[in-house]
Tab-separated table of C-alpha atoms in Angstrom:
chain	number	residue	atom	x	y	z
C	1	PRO	CA	17.356	-27.456	38.265
C	2	THR	CA	13.227	-27.489	38.194
C	3	GLU	CA	11.534	-27.252	34.974
C	4	GLN	CA	8.510	-25.049	34.532
C	5	THR	CA	6.213	-24.967	31.538
C	6	LEU	CA	5.119	-21.803	30.185
C	7	THR	CA	2.324	-21.564	27.582
C	8	GLU	CA	1.905	-18.446	25.454
C	9	THR	CA	-0.504	-17.692	22.607
C	10	ILE	CA	1.533	-16.441	19.527
C	11	PRO	CA	0.187	-13.403	18.004
C	12	ILE	CA	-1.870	-14.173	14.384
C	13	PRO	CA	0.150	-13.128	11.391
C	14	LEU	CA	-1.979	-10.173	10.125
C	15	LEU	CA	-1.927	-8.775	6.287
C	16	ASN	CA	-3.971	-5.848	5.424
C	17	ILE	CA	-4.394	-4.663	1.726
C	18	LYS	CA	-5.372	-1.260	1.418
C	19	MET	CA	-5.923	1.918	-0.989
C	20	ASN	CA	-5.784	5.443	-0.384
C	21	ALA	CA	-8.535	7.518	-1.317
C	22	VAL	CA	-6.896	10.410	-1.421
C	23	GLU	CA	-4.737	9.557	-3.897
C	24	ALA	CA	-7.614	7.780	-5.853
C	25	ALA	CA	-9.978	11.097	-5.784
C	26	ALA	CA	-6.758	12.656	-7.583
C	27	LEU	CA	-6.967	9.944	-10.278
C	28	LEU	CA	-3.667	8.211	-8.891
C	29	LEU	CA	-3.745	4.583	-8.933
C	30	ASN	CA	-2.491	3.196	-5.994
C	31	PHE	CA	-2.336	-0.016	-3.966
C	32	GLY	CA	-0.733	-1.568	-0.716
C	33	GLY	CA	-0.218	-3.987	1.929
C	34	GLU	CA	1.189	-4.053	5.329
C	35	ILE	CA	2.438	-6.775	7.544
C	36	ARG	CA	2.823	-7.222	11.113
C	37	ILE	CA	6.148	-8.173	12.064
C	38	THR	CA	5.848	-8.134	15.716
C	39	ARG	CA	2.882	-7.262	18.416
C	40	ARG	CA	3.971	-3.598	18.176
C	41	ALA	CA	5.708	-3.172	14.920
C	42	SER	CA	4.736	-3.285	11.191
C	43	ILE	CA	6.021	-2.765	7.539
C	44	ASP	CA	3.987	-0.841	5.364
C	45	VAL	CA	4.598	-0.364	1.322
C	46	MET	CA	2.196	1.676	-0.982
C	47	GLY	CA	2.710	1.792	-4.613
C	48	HIS	CA	1.609	4.665	-6.729
C	49	TYR	CA	1.040	4.821	-10.405
C	50	SER	CA	-0.210	7.394	-12.916
C	51	PRO	CA	-0.090	7.113	-16.650
C	52	TYR	CA	-2.285	10.134	-17.618
C	53	ASP	CA	-2.392	12.889	-19.985
C	54	TYR	CA	-5.173	15.213	-18.801
C	55	PHE	CA	-7.292	16.311	-22.035
C	56	THR	CA	-3.858	17.499	-23.887
C	57	PHE	CA	-0.552	16.531	-24.323
C	58	ALA	CA	0.583	19.739	-22.033
C	59	ARG	CA	-1.327	18.193	-19.179
C	60	LYS	CA	0.216	15.274	-17.650
C	61	VAL	CA	0.987	13.689	-14.398
C	62	ARG	CA	3.351	10.344	-14.957
C	63	ILE	CA	4.509	9.178	-11.630
C	64	PHE	CA	5.846	5.621	-10.300
C	65	ALA	CA	6.429	5.236	-6.706
C	66	ILE	CA	7.050	3.170	-3.770
C	67	GLN	CA	6.778	4.199	0.047
C	68	PRO	CA	8.024	1.650	2.407
C	69	GLU	CA	7.436	2.539	6.167
C	70	LEU	CA	8.116	0.962	9.203
C	71	ARG	CA	5.746	1.525	12.070
C	72	TYR	CA	5.422	1.336	15.908
C	73	TRP	CA	1.825	1.166	17.085
C	74	TRP	CA	0.025	1.957	20.451
C	75	GLY	CA	-2.882	-0.393	20.587
C	76	GLU	CA	-3.008	-3.623	18.055
C	77	SER	CA	-0.869	-3.455	15.234
C	78	LEU	CA	-2.982	-3.142	11.919
C	79	TYR	CA	-5.914	-3.075	13.497
C	80	LYS	CA	-6.831	-0.234	15.978
C	81	GLY	CA	-4.950	2.474	17.452
C	82	HIS	CA	-2.320	5.240	17.063
C	83	PHE	CA	0.893	4.449	15.396
C	84	VAL	CA	4.419	6.564	14.229
C	85	GLY	CA	6.298	5.632	11.139
C	86	VAL	CA	9.359	6.225	9.409
C	87	HIS	CA	9.081	6.176	5.618
C	88	VAL	CA	11.334	6.406	2.561
C	89	PRO	CA	9.454	7.765	-0.657
C	90	ILE	CA	11.172	7.058	-3.956
C	91	ALA	CA	9.550	8.105	-7.179
C	92	GLY	CA	10.308	8.637	-11.441
C	93	PHE	CA	8.433	11.134	-12.581
C	94	ASN	CA	7.191	13.088	-15.871
C	95	VAL	CA	5.134	16.050	-15.105
C	96	GLN	CA	4.058	18.942	-17.448
C	97	LEU	CA	1.235	21.216	-15.831
C	98	ASN	CA	1.219	24.016	-18.625
C	99	ASP	CA	2.468	24.722	-22.313
C	100	LYS	CA	5.579	26.140	-21.219
C	101	TYR	CA	7.752	23.441	-19.455
C	102	ARG	CA	8.037	19.809	-18.699
C	103	TYR	CA	9.724	18.092	-15.923
C	104	GLN	CA	11.400	14.668	-15.765
C	105	ASP	CA	13.752	12.863	-13.556
C	106	PRO	CA	16.798	12.228	-15.577
C	107	ASN	CA	17.138	8.145	-14.736
C	108	HIS	CA	17.835	9.387	-11.159
C	109	ALA	CA	14.804	8.415	-8.779
C	110	LEU	CA	13.224	11.361	-6.041
C	111	TRP	CA	14.082	9.787	-2.816
C	112	GLY	CA	13.297	11.072	1.037
C	113	ILE	CA	13.046	10.350	4.494
C	114	GLY	CA	9.980	11.323	6.545
C	115	LEU	CA	8.202	10.841	9.945
C	116	SER	CA	4.484	10.035	10.172
C	117	TYR	CA	1.815	9.786	12.306
C	118	GLY	CA	-1.831	7.963	12.047
C	119	TYR	CA	-4.948	6.259	13.653
C	120	ALA	CA	-6.390	3.205	12.329
C	121	MET	CA	-9.722	1.671	13.496
C	122	PRO	CA	-12.008	-0.971	12.243
C	123	ILE	CA	-15.257	-0.833	10.336
C	124	GLY	CA	-18.415	-3.100	10.507
C	125	LYS	CA	-19.093	-6.088	12.705
C	126	ASN	CA	-16.590	-8.339	11.589
C	127	SER	CA	-13.638	-6.088	11.772
C	128	LYS	CA	-11.797	-7.292	8.503
C	129	TRP	CA	-12.759	-3.737	6.858
C	130	GLY	CA	-10.868	-0.908	8.460
C	131	ILE	CA	-9.948	2.913	7.795
C	132	GLU	CA	-6.569	4.414	8.790
C	133	PHE	CA	-5.681	8.301	8.689
C	134	THR	CA	-2.123	9.465	8.269
C	135	VAL	CA	0.045	12.264	7.785
C	136	GLY	CA	3.800	12.936	7.264
C	137	GLY	CA	6.226	15.328	6.614
C	138	GLY	CA	10.086	15.114	5.468
C	139	TYR	CA	13.041	15.674	3.330
C	140	MET	CA	13.211	14.793	-0.225
C	141	ASP	CA	15.985	15.055	-2.902
C	142	ILE	CA	14.649	16.205	-6.005
C	143	LYS	CA	17.001	16.551	-9.372
C	144	TYR	CA	15.092	17.094	-12.625
C	145	ASP	CA	15.459	17.857	-15.939
C	146	VAL	CA	13.295	20.798	-17.594
C	147	TYR	CA	12.430	20.230	-21.058
C	148	GLU	CA	10.195	22.720	-23.481
C	149	GLY	CA	6.805	22.436	-23.072
C	150	VAL	CA	6.205	20.614	-26.830
C	151	LYS	CA	6.206	17.431	-27.982
C	152	ASN	CA	9.799	16.010	-28.080
C	153	GLY	CA	10.946	19.512	-26.941
C	154	LYS	CA	14.857	19.802	-26.102
C	155	CYS	CA	16.128	19.580	-22.367
C	156	LEU	CA	16.793	23.330	-21.300
C	157	ARG	CA	18.642	22.802	-18.020
C	158	THR	CA	18.838	20.340	-14.709
C	159	GLU	CA	18.020	21.461	-11.497
C	160	THR	CA	17.932	20.123	-8.081
C	161	LEU	CA	15.376	20.925	-5.401
C	162	ASN	CA	16.002	19.958	-1.691
C	163	PHE	CA	12.277	19.619	-0.638
C	164	VAL	CA	11.227	19.793	3.226
C	165	GLY	CA	7.465	19.636	3.762
C	166	PRO	CA	4.642	16.868	3.294
C	167	THR	CA	5.449	13.415	2.094
C	168	ARG	CA	2.450	11.388	3.089
C	169	LEU	CA	-1.058	11.966	3.348
C	170	GLY	CA	-3.753	9.337	3.370
C	171	ILE	CA	-7.318	7.969	4.282
C	172	ASN	CA	-6.558	4.413	3.816
C	173	PHE	CA	-9.374	1.904	3.445
C	174	SER	CA	-7.999	-1.599	4.405
C	175	TYR	CA	-8.977	-5.244	4.139
C	176	ARG	CA	-7.623	-7.667	6.733
C	177	ILE	CA	-6.327	-11.179	6.066
C	178	ASP	CA	-5.598	-13.367	8.900
C	179	VAL	CA	-2.631	-15.424	7.897
C	180	GLY	CA	-2.284	-17.906	10.222
C	181	LYS	CA	-4.395	-19.532	13.039
C	182	ARG	CA	-3.648	-19.036	16.936
C	183	ASN	CA	-1.045	-21.569	18.072
C	184	LYS	CA	0.469	-22.678	21.246
C	185	SER	CA	3.899	-22.606	22.195
C	186	VAL	CA	5.614	-24.831	24.924
C	187	ARG	CA	8.747	-23.586	26.410
C	188	THR	CA	10.743	-24.814	29.177
C	189	LEU	CA	12.199	-22.586	31.494
C	190	GLU	CA	15.158	-23.594	34.153
């Protein structure tokens, strides 16, 4: 058999670090990263944290959550174009919005699954900075305890909620890091 040599370009491994401006405006700390795993696929992971009491003990939104997502891109992944994704929200929470009740997960994190759609584009001349718009919906299984809305209030009951609706919303600002350089790979075909 005869041999042919094929030279192809291996794509640069890319990593985006990002922050969701919608969550930041709601005083929810967040930070994420996304890495390209193939030319058309990436894995995105966002972390969310809120340790706050708002003005009084009776107003609090304490959340710790992660939301990994597998994405398929049309266009250049992590850089420019449309994408669809499958995400899995997982969260622990302790929330009180009035003087009457406080809601807390009973050592059983909220979890769910959802689908999302988004679009990303570069900002500026060097294309290191980017902006991404994303929206998603799906299902979440939420089990929580209801407490009296006073300090060290007693547990009144346990409830379960099967939520179907929005599970992701973001205007993410990102910074792209090129992890490697373009390499040449030589394969021998027979």
